[in-house]
PDB file of C-alpha atoms in Angstrom:
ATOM      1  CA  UNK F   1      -8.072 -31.907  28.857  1.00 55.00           C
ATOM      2  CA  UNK F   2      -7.684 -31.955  24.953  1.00 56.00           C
ATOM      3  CA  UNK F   3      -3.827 -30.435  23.980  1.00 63.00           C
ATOM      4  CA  UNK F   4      -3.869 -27.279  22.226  1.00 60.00           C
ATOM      5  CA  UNK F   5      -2.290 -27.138  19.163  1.00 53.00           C
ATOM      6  CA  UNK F   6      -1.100 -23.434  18.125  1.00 53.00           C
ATOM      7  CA  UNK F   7      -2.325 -22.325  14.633  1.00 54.00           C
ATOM      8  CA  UNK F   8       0.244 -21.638  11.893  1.00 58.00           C
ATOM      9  CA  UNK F   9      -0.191 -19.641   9.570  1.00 60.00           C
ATOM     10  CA  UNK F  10       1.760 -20.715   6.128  1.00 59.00           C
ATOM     11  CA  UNK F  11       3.033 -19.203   2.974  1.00 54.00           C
ATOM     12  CA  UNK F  12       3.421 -21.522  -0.043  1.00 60.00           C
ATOM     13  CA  UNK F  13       5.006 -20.453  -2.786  1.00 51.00           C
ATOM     14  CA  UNK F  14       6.876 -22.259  -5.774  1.00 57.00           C
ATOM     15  CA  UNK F  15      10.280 -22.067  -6.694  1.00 57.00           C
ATOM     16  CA  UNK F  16       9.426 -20.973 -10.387  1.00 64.00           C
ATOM     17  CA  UNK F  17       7.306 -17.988  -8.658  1.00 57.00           C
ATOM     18  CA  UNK F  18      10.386 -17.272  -6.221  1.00 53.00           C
ATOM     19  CA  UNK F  19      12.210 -17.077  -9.759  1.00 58.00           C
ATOM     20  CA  UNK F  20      10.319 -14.984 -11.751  1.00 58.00           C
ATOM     21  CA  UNK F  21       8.971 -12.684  -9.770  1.00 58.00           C
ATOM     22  CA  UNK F  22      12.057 -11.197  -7.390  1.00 57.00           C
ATOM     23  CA  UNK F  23      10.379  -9.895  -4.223  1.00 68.00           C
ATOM     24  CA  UNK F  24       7.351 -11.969  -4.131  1.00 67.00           C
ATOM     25  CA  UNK F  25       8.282 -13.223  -0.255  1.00 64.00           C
ATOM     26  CA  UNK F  26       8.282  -9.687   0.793  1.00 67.00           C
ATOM     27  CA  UNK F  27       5.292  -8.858  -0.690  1.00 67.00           C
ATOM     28  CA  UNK F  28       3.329 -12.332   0.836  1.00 69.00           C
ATOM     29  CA  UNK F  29       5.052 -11.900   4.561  1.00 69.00           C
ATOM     30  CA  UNK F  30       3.629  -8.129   4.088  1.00 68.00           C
ATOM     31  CA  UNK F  31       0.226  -9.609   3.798  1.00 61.00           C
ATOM     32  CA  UNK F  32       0.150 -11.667   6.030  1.00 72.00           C
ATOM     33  CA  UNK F  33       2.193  -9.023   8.882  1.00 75.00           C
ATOM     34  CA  UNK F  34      -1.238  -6.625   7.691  1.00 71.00           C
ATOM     35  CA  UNK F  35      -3.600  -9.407   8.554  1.00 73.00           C
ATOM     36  CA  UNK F  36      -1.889  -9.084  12.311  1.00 74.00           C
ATOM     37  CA  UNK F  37      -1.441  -5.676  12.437  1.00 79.00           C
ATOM     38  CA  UNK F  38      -4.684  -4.179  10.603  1.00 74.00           C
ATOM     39  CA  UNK F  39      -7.339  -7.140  10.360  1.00 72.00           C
ATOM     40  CA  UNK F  40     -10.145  -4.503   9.666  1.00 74.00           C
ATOM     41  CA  UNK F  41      -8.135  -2.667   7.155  1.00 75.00           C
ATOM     42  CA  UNK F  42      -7.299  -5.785   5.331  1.00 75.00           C
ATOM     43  CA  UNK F  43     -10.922  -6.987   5.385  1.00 81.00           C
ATOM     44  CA  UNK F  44     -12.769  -3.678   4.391  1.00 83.00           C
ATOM     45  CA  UNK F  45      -9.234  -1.843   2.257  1.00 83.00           C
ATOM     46  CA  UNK F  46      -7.805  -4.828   0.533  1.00 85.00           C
ATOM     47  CA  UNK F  47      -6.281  -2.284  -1.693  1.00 90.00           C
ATOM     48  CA  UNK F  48      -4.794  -0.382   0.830  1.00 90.00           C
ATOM     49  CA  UNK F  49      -2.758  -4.011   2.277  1.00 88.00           C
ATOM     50  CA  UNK F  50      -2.006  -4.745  -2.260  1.00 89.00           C
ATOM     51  CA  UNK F  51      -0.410  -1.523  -2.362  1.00 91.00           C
ATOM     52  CA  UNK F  52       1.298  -2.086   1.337  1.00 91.00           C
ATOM     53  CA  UNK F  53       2.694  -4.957   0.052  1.00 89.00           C
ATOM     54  CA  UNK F  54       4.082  -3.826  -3.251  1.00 90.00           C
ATOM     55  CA  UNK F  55       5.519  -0.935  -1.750  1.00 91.00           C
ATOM     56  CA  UNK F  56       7.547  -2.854   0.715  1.00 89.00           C
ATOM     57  CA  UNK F  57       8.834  -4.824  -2.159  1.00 87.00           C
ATOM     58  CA  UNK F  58      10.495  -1.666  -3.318  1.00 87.00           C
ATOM     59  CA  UNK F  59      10.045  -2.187  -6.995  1.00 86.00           C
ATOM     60  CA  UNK F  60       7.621  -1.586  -9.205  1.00 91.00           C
ATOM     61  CA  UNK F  61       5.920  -3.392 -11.574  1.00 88.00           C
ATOM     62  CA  UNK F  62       6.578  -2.507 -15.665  1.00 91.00           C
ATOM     63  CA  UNK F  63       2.946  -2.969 -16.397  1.00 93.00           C
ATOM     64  CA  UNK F  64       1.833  -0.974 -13.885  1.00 93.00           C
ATOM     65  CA  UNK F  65       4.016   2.001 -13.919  1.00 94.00           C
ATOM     66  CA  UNK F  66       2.628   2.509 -17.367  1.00 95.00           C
ATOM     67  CA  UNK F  67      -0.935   2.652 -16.243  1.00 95.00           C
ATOM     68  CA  UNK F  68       0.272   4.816 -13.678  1.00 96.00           C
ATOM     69  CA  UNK F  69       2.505   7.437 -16.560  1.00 96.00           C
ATOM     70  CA  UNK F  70      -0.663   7.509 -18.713  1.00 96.00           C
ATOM     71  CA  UNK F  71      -3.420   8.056 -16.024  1.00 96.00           C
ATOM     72  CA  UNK F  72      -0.466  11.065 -14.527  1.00 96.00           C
ATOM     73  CA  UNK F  73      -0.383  12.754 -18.337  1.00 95.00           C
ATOM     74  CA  UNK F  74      -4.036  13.401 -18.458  1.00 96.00           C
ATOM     75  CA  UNK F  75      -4.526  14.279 -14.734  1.00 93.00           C
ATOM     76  CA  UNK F  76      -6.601  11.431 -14.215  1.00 95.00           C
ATOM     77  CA  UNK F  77      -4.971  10.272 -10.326  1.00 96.00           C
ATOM     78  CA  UNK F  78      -8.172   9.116  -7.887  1.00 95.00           C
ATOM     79  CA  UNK F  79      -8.460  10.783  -4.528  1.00 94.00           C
ATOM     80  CA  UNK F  80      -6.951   7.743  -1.769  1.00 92.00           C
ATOM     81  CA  UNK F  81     -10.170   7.772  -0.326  1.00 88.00           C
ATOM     82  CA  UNK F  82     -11.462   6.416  -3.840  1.00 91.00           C
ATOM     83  CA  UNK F  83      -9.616   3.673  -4.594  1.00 93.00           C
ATOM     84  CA  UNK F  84     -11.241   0.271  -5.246  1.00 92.00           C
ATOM     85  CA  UNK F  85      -9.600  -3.041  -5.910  1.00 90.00           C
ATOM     86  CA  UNK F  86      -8.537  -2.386  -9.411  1.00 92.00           C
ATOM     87  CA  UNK F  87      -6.002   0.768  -8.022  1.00 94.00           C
ATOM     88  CA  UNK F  88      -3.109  -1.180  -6.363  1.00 92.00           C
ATOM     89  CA  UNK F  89      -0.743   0.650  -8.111  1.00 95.00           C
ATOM     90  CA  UNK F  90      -2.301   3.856  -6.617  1.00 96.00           C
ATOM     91  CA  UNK F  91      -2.494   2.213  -3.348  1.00 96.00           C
ATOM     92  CA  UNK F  92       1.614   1.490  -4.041  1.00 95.00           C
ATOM     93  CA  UNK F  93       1.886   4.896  -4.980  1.00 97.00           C
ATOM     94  CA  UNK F  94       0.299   6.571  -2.126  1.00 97.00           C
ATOM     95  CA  UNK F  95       2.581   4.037   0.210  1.00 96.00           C
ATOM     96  CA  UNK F  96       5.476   5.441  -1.928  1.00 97.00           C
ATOM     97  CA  UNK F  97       4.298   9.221  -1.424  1.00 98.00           C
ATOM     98  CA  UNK F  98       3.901   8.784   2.426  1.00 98.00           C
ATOM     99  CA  UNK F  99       7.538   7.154   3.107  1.00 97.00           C
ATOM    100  CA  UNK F 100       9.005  10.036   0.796  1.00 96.00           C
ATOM    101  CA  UNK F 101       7.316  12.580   2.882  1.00 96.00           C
ATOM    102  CA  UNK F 102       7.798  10.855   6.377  1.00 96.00           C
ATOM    103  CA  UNK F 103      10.045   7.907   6.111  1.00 95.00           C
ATOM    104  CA  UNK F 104       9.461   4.517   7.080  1.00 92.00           C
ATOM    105  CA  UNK F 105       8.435   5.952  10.394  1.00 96.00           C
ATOM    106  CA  UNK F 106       5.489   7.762   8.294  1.00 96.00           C
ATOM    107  CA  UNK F 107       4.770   4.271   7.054  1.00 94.00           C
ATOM    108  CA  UNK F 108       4.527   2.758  10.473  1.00 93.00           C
ATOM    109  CA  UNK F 109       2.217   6.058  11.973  1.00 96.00           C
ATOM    110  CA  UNK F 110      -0.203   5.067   9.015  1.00 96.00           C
ATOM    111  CA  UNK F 111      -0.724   1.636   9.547  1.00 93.00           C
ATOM    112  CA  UNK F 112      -1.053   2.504  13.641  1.00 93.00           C
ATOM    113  CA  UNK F 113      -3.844   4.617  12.474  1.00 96.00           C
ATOM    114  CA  UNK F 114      -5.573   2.111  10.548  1.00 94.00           C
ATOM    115  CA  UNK F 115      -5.160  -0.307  13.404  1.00 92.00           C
ATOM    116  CA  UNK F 116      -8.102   2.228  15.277  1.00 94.00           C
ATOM    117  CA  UNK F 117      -9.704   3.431  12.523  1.00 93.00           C
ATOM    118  CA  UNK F 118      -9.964   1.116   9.092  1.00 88.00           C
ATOM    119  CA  UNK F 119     -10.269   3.392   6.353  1.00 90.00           C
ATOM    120  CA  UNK F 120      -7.972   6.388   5.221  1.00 93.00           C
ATOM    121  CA  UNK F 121     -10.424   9.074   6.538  1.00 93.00           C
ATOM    122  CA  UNK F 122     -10.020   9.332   9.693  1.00 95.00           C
ATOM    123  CA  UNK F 123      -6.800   7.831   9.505  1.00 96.00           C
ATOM    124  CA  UNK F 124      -4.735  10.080   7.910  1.00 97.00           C
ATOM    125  CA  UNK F 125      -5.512  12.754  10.102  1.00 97.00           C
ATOM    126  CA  UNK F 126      -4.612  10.837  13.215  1.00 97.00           C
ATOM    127  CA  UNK F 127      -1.302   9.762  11.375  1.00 97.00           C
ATOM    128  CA  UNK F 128      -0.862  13.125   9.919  1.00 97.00           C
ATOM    129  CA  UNK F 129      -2.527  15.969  11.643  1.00 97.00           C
ATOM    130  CA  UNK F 130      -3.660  17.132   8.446  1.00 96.00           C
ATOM    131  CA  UNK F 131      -7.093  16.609   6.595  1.00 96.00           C
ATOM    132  CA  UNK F 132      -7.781  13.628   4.027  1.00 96.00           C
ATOM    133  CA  UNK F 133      -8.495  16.812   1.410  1.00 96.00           C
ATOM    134  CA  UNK F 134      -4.698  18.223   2.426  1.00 97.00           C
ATOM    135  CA  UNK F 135      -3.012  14.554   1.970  1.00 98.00           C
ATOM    136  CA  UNK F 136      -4.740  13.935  -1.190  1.00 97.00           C
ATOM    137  CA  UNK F 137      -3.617  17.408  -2.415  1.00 97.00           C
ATOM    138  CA  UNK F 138       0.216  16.662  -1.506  1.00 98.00           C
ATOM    139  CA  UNK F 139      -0.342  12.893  -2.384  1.00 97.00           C
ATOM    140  CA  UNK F 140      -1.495  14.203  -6.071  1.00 97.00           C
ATOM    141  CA  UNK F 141       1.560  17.152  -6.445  1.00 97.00           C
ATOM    142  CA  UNK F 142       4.202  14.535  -5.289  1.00 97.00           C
ATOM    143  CA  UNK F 143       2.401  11.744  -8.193  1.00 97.00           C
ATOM    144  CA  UNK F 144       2.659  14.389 -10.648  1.00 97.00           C
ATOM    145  CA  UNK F 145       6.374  14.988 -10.041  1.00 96.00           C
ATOM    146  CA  UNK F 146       7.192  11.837  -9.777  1.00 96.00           C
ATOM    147  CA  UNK F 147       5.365  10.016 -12.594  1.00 95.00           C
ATOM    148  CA  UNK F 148       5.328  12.460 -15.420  1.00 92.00           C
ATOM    149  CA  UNK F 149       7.466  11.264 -18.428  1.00 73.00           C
ATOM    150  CA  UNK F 150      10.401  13.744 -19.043  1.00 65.00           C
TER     151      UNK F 150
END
């Protein structure tokens, strides 16, 4: 019969992008680890696998941290089960929120969860063993400590 040839998946990315943007091959292996690990999330939560992926870089962007600072000052910070594809940096943020809270172990019982179930809803209680309403509560305190200017 016909030899099978095993699939490979690739990253390609250029040397000036490796330059100016420090942390860019975490932030690509993290996508394509999520495609692995949580296919449905990364389908139907794109966000969710953006803000994955720029929390595992560990830094955060200047641009964004701004957005972040202004939206913090005037109490305007979406409930996680809200966000669309414009809130990466919430999506980072929540990422960010769940480590501090439960370490990188907190991080890995999350994405377990979404492995089952796809969206944060009945995720984060599996992960958890607290309500979405409960998360978003502590999610939203811990945002406002963190990200309110001095």
């Amino acid at each position: 019969g016909p030899t099978m040839v095993p699939s490979r998946e690739r990253v390609v990315m250029s040397l000036e992008s490796l330059d100016q943007r420090p942390g860019l091959i975490v932030h690509e292996l993290t996508h394509a680890f999520a495609l692995e690990i949580v296919p449905a999330t990364s389908r139907r939560m794109p966000v969710l696998i953006e803000g994955l992926a720029q929390h595992q870089r560990g830094a955060w962007d200047a641009q964004e941290l701004t957005v972040i600072r202004a939206d913090v000052a005037v109490q305007a910070i979406p409930s996680v089960a809200d966000l669309d594809d414009t809130d990466r940096h919430w999506a980072h943020a929540m990422f960010d929120f769940v480590a501090e809270q439960n370490g990188e172990e907190g991080v890995r019982r999350l994405l377990f969860a979404l492995r089952v179930h796809s969206t944060l809803a009945p995720a984060v209680p599996m992960a958890f063993g607290e309500t979405l309403a409960q998360f978003d509560d502590a999610c939203r305190r811990y945002l406002t400590n963190r990200f309110s200017q001095p």
